[in-house]
Tab-separated table of C-alpha atoms and ligand atoms in Angstrom:
chain	number	residue	atom	x	y	z
P	1	UNK	CA	-25.987	15.600	-6.300
P	2	UNK	CA	-22.042	13.933	-7.378
P	3	UNK	CA	-21.898	12.045	-10.634
P	4	UNK	CA	-19.676	8.993	-10.472
P	5	UNK	CA	-18.175	7.692	-14.142
P	6	UNK	CA	-17.515	4.315	-13.837
P	7	UNK	CA	-18.630	0.685	-14.127
P	8	UNK	CA	-19.869	-0.799	-11.361
P	9	UNK	CA	-17.589	-3.569	-12.179
P	10	UNK	CA	-14.909	-1.533	-12.017
P	11	UNK	CA	-12.355	-2.584	-7.959
P	12	UNK	CA	-11.611	1.541	-8.118
P	13	UNK	CA	-14.716	2.812	-8.591
P	14	UNK	CA	-16.202	0.298	-5.889
P	15	UNK	CA	-14.299	1.916	-3.695
P	16	UNK	CA	-16.044	5.475	-4.455
P	17	UNK	CA	-19.848	3.398	-4.760
P	18	UNK	CA	-18.429	2.139	-1.346
P	19	UNK	CA	-17.842	5.686	0.457
P	20	UNK	CA	-20.757	7.549	-1.136
P	21	UNK	CA	-22.924	4.746	0.263
P	22	UNK	CA	-21.111	4.341	3.817
P	23	UNK	CA	-21.890	7.816	3.214
P	24	UNK	CA	-24.966	7.833	2.790
P	25	UNK	CA	-24.550	10.802	-0.123
P	26	UNK	CA	-27.066	11.187	-3.232
P	27	UNK	CA	-25.620	10.202	-6.256
P	28	UNK	CA	-25.605	9.215	-10.057
P	29	UNK	CA	-23.632	7.048	-10.992
P	30	UNK	CA	-23.239	5.930	-15.279
P	31	UNK	CA	-22.178	3.120	-16.817
P	32	UNK	CA	-18.088	4.249	-18.548
P	33	UNK	CA	-15.745	1.885	-20.081
P	34	UNK	CA	-15.026	-1.854	-20.060
P	35	UNK	CA	-17.882	-3.270	-22.622
P	36	UNK	CA	-19.346	0.103	-21.993
P	37	UNK	CA	-16.847	2.331	-23.369
P	38	UNK	CA	-17.062	6.596	-23.413
P	39	UNK	CA	-13.623	7.072	-21.897
P	40	UNK	CA	-11.981	7.284	-24.857
P	41	UNK	CA	-14.298	10.703	-25.974
P	42	UNK	CA	-12.265	14.204	-25.816
P	43	UNK	CA	-15.338	15.116	-23.479
P	44	UNK	CA	-13.754	12.423	-20.646
P	45	UNK	CA	-10.053	12.323	-21.671
P	46	UNK	CA	-10.532	16.029	-20.543
P	47	UNK	CA	-12.021	14.686	-16.821
P	48	UNK	CA	-8.849	12.451	-17.073
P	49	UNK	CA	-6.276	12.343	-19.276
P	50	UNK	CA	-5.449	8.480	-18.931
P	51	UNK	CA	-8.903	7.631	-19.904
P	52	UNK	CA	-9.627	5.241	-16.814
P	53	UNK	CA	-12.321	5.256	-14.369
P	54	UNK	CA	-13.821	6.585	-11.713
P	55	UNK	CA	-14.230	9.966	-12.327
P	56	UNK	CA	-16.476	12.040	-10.053
P	57	UNK	CA	-17.813	15.017	-10.420
P	58	UNK	CA	-18.932	17.619	-6.966
P	59	UNK	CA	-19.753	20.716	-7.605
P	60	UNK	CA	-17.316	23.067	-9.863
P	61	UNK	CA	-14.822	19.948	-8.632
P	62	UNK	CA	-13.603	17.005	-10.837
P	63	UNK	CA	-11.661	14.705	-10.573
P	64	UNK	CA	-9.542	10.754	-10.625
P	65	UNK	CA	-7.773	8.623	-9.235
P	66	UNK	CA	-10.371	6.502	-6.459
P	67	UNK	CA	-8.721	6.971	-2.824
P	68	UNK	CA	-8.274	10.705	-3.986
P	69	UNK	CA	-10.700	11.009	-4.248
P	70	UNK	CA	-11.623	8.738	-1.262
P	71	UNK	CA	-10.099	10.563	1.076
P	72	UNK	CA	-11.490	13.401	-0.751
P	73	UNK	CA	-15.361	12.402	0.508
P	74	UNK	CA	-14.141	11.469	3.928
P	75	UNK	CA	-12.445	14.356	5.069
P	76	UNK	CA	-15.572	16.964	3.237
P	77	UNK	CA	-18.939	14.327	4.285
P	78	UNK	CA	-17.374	11.839	7.028
P	79	UNK	CA	-17.688	12.077	10.594
P	80	UNK	CA	-14.759	11.719	13.149
P	81	UNK	CA	-15.470	8.153	12.928
P	82	UNK	CA	-14.567	7.690	9.422
P	83	UNK	CA	-11.780	10.397	8.802
P	84	UNK	CA	-9.996	11.451	12.172
P	85	UNK	CA	-10.191	14.765	12.297
P	86	UNK	CA	-7.215	14.350	14.277
P	87	UNK	CA	-3.658	13.730	12.330
P	88	UNK	CA	-1.930	11.644	14.163
P	89	UNK	CA	-5.270	9.391	14.868
P	90	UNK	CA	-6.112	9.233	11.044
P	91	UNK	CA	-1.790	8.591	10.206
P	92	UNK	CA	-2.419	5.338	11.912
P	93	UNK	CA	-5.890	4.835	9.038
P	94	UNK	CA	-3.587	6.086	6.091
P	95	UNK	CA	-0.827	3.201	6.904
P	96	UNK	CA	-3.260	0.997	6.013
P	97	UNK	CA	-4.853	2.267	3.596
P	98	UNK	CA	-1.623	2.855	1.463
P	99	UNK	CA	-0.769	-0.782	2.545
P	100	UNK	CA	-3.643	-1.773	1.186
P	101	UNK	CA	-3.449	0.364	-2.181
P	102	UNK	CA	0.066	-0.424	-2.936
P	103	UNK	CA	0.705	-3.686	-1.325
P	104	UNK	CA	-2.258	-6.212	-1.039
P	105	UNK	CA	-4.455	-4.549	-4.286
P	106	UNK	CA	-1.191	-5.199	-6.386
P	107	UNK	CA	-0.794	-9.164	-4.926
P	108	UNK	CA	-4.347	-9.691	-6.165
P	109	UNK	CA	-4.404	-7.668	-9.966
P	110	UNK	CA	-1.984	-10.974	-12.115
P	111	UNK	CA	-4.211	-13.873	-9.430
P	112	UNK	CA	-7.638	-11.683	-11.690
P	113	UNK	CA	-6.138	-11.001	-14.726
P	114	UNK	CA	-5.122	-14.903	-15.574
P	115	UNK	CA	-8.587	-16.600	-13.533
P	116	UNK	CA	-11.294	-13.986	-15.023
P	117	UNK	CA	-9.131	-11.378	-17.889
P	118	UNK	CA	-7.872	-14.618	-19.529
P	119	UNK	CA	-9.474	-17.195	-21.762
P	120	UNK	CA	-8.598	-21.220	-20.011
P	121	UNK	CA	-6.810	-22.436	-22.592
P	122	UNK	CA	-4.592	-18.727	-22.672
P	123	UNK	CA	-3.919	-18.817	-18.592
P	124	UNK	CA	-0.089	-18.819	-16.793
P	125	UNK	CA	-1.268	-21.724	-14.111
P	126	UNK	CA	1.902	-21.256	-12.904
P	127	UNK	CA	2.089	-17.799	-12.917
P	128	UNK	CA	-1.550	-17.857	-10.996
P	129	UNK	CA	0.538	-20.108	-8.720
P	130	UNK	CA	3.589	-17.791	-7.676
P	131	UNK	CA	1.099	-14.889	-7.162
P	132	UNK	CA	-1.335	-16.964	-5.254
P	133	UNK	CA	2.086	-17.453	-2.953
P	134	UNK	CA	3.131	-13.821	-2.510
P	135	UNK	CA	-0.747	-13.531	-1.482
P	136	UNK	CA	-0.933	-15.628	1.189
P	137	UNK	CA	1.992	-13.759	3.232
P	138	UNK	CA	-0.225	-10.452	2.625
P	139	UNK	CA	-3.603	-12.264	3.871
P	140	UNK	CA	-2.163	-13.485	6.518
P	141	UNK	CA	-0.175	-9.742	7.930
P	142	UNK	CA	-4.090	-8.222	7.112
P	143	UNK	CA	-5.435	-12.033	9.188
P	144	UNK	CA	-3.241	-10.959	11.734
P	145	UNK	CA	-3.684	-6.863	12.071
P	146	UNK	CA	-8.254	-7.591	11.639
P	147	UNK	CA	-7.357	-10.070	15.242
P	148	UNK	CA	-11.187	-10.072	16.468
P	149	UNK	CA	-11.724	-6.205	14.972
P	150	UNK	CA	-14.740	-6.368	14.262
P	151	UNK	CA	-12.959	-4.095	11.696
P	152	UNK	CA	-9.536	-2.794	10.307
P	153	UNK	CA	-8.729	-0.040	13.063
P	154	UNK	CA	-10.544	-1.722	16.296
P	155	UNK	CA	-14.425	-0.548	16.772
P	156	UNK	CA	-16.225	1.055	13.594
P	157	UNK	CA	-15.590	1.195	9.859
P	158	UNK	CA	-13.558	3.470	8.319
P	159	UNK	CA	-11.939	4.885	5.776
P	160	UNK	CA	-8.568	2.406	5.504
P	161	UNK	CA	-11.393	-0.292	5.160
P	162	UNK	CA	-12.889	1.410	1.757
P	163	UNK	CA	-9.317	0.655	-0.534
P	164	UNK	CA	-8.508	-2.514	1.569
P	165	UNK	CA	-12.171	-4.956	1.928
P	166	UNK	CA	-13.326	-3.638	-1.527
P	167	UNK	CA	-11.343	-6.385	-2.741
P	168	UNK	CA	-12.067	-8.970	-0.336
P	169	UNK	CA	-15.324	-10.136	-3.177
P	170	UNK	CA	-12.788	-11.100	-5.198
P	171	UNK	CA	-10.568	-12.420	-3.043
P	172	UNK	CA	-13.097	-14.936	-1.642
P	173	UNK	CA	-14.783	-15.641	-5.059
P	174	UNK	CA	-12.029	-16.361	-7.274
P	175	UNK	CA	-10.399	-20.022	-7.796
P	176	UNK	CA	-7.214	-20.035	-5.877
P	177	UNK	CA	-5.408	-21.457	-3.227
P	178	UNK	CA	-5.604	-19.236	-0.466
P	179	UNK	CA	-3.779	-18.978	2.831
P	180	UNK	CA	-5.747	-20.326	6.356
P	181	UNK	CA	-6.968	-16.655	7.420
P	182	UNK	CA	-9.744	-16.969	9.365
P	183	UNK	CA	-9.645	-13.396	11.296
P	184	UNK	CA	-10.320	-11.763	7.494
P	185	UNK	CA	-12.977	-14.818	7.157
P	186	UNK	CA	-15.189	-13.858	8.814
P	187	UNK	CA	-14.537	-9.679	8.740
P	188	UNK	CA	-15.716	-10.664	5.291
P	189	UNK	CA	-18.354	-11.702	6.536
P	190	UNK	CA	-19.234	-9.579	8.493
P	191	UNK	CA	-18.661	-6.546	5.601
P	192	UNK	CA	-21.130	-8.827	3.363
P	193	UNK	CA	-24.041	-8.269	5.781
P	194	UNK	CA	-23.005	-4.463	5.475
P	195	UNK	CA	-26.251	-2.805	2.154
P	196	UNK	CA	-23.556	-0.654	0.796
P	197	UNK	CA	-21.103	-3.763	0.888
P	198	UNK	CA	-23.371	-6.011	-0.699
P	199	UNK	CA	-24.873	-3.678	-2.952
P	200	UNK	CA	-21.809	-1.534	-4.241
P	201	UNK	CA	-18.413	-4.173	-3.954
P	202	UNK	CA	-20.470	-7.694	-4.285
P	203	UNK	CA	-20.240	-7.307	-7.908
P	204	UNK	CA	-20.132	-9.452	-10.644
P	205	UNK	CA	-17.203	-9.219	-12.854
P	206	UNK	CA	-18.485	-11.647	-14.939
P	207	UNK	CA	-18.791	-9.383	-18.036
P	208	UNK	CA	-14.900	-8.596	-17.956
P	209	UNK	CA	-14.467	-12.456	-18.170
P	210	UNK	CA	-12.052	-13.106	-21.607
P	211	UNK	CA	-14.548	-15.677	-24.192
N	301	GSH	N1	-4.745	4.575	-10.080
N	301	GSH	C1	-6.423	4.675	-10.224
N	301	GSH	C2	-6.649	3.360	-11.831
N	301	GSH	C3	-7.897	3.445	-12.558
N	301	GSH	C4	-7.886	2.134	-13.319
N	301	GSH	O1	-7.294	1.574	-13.373
N	301	GSH	N2	-9.614	2.103	-14.296
N	301	GSH	C5	-9.798	0.736	-14.015
N	301	GSH	C6	-10.531	0.305	-14.501
N	301	GSH	S1	-10.078	-0.690	-12.091
N	301	GSH	C7	-9.825	1.485	-16.625
N	301	GSH	O2	-11.025	2.610	-15.993
N	301	GSH	N3	-9.460	0.656	-17.330
N	301	GSH	C8	-9.954	1.289	-18.762
N	301	GSH	C9	-11.117	0.143	-18.975
N	301	GSH	O3	-12.503	-0.456	-18.348
N	301	GSH	O4	-11.976	0.611	-19.967
N	301	GSH	C10	-7.965	4.354	-9.751
N	301	GSH	O5	-7.234	4.195	-8.258
N	301	GSH	O6	-8.283	5.282	-9.682
């Protein structure tokens, strides 16, 4: 049984929860951070000195950093499709996973932070507009990569989809000017049919909205 510490509305917790659900692993999740608090206690800081979620415990192992957790789960419990054992097959997926974490996700963050975490009167709409232009370039790269898919690496869902597509619920539900990306849209619609994605990624972020 894997224990996950972190609220369901956290995008980084969603990386872990979607992985767990796709791999069919038993888990319990404890609401921590954001409106739930609990991430500044000595017990929590002993597990993650950064005071951030997610943290998992699996037997004797305790770890933080969502993408590292996903890689641990994939390597330990994933099959050869989700987590190819051959390093050269895995490398090209990992390239897209890393691109997602370092390029796609940071391009969405300023928009999320303005449109959800900032009160309407305090929003910097010039920043949103500028970020949307940057994000459009990145979204088009994803759109070209996906093509007819159906997944990022072709025929089957892999760990690279998790690191990339856990942001698509936010991407497609936030109110901003999106680029035209028909392949990306079709990919998101396919993912939305997956029970693991619908339950663990398409999670309301209203509890994070600035009041
Ligand atoms: N690089 C870390 C970032 C973790 C992170 O920033 N977590 C956020 C939630 S997405 C957090 O714990 N924020 C504090 C809070 O929600 O109280 C990871 O990928 O796990």
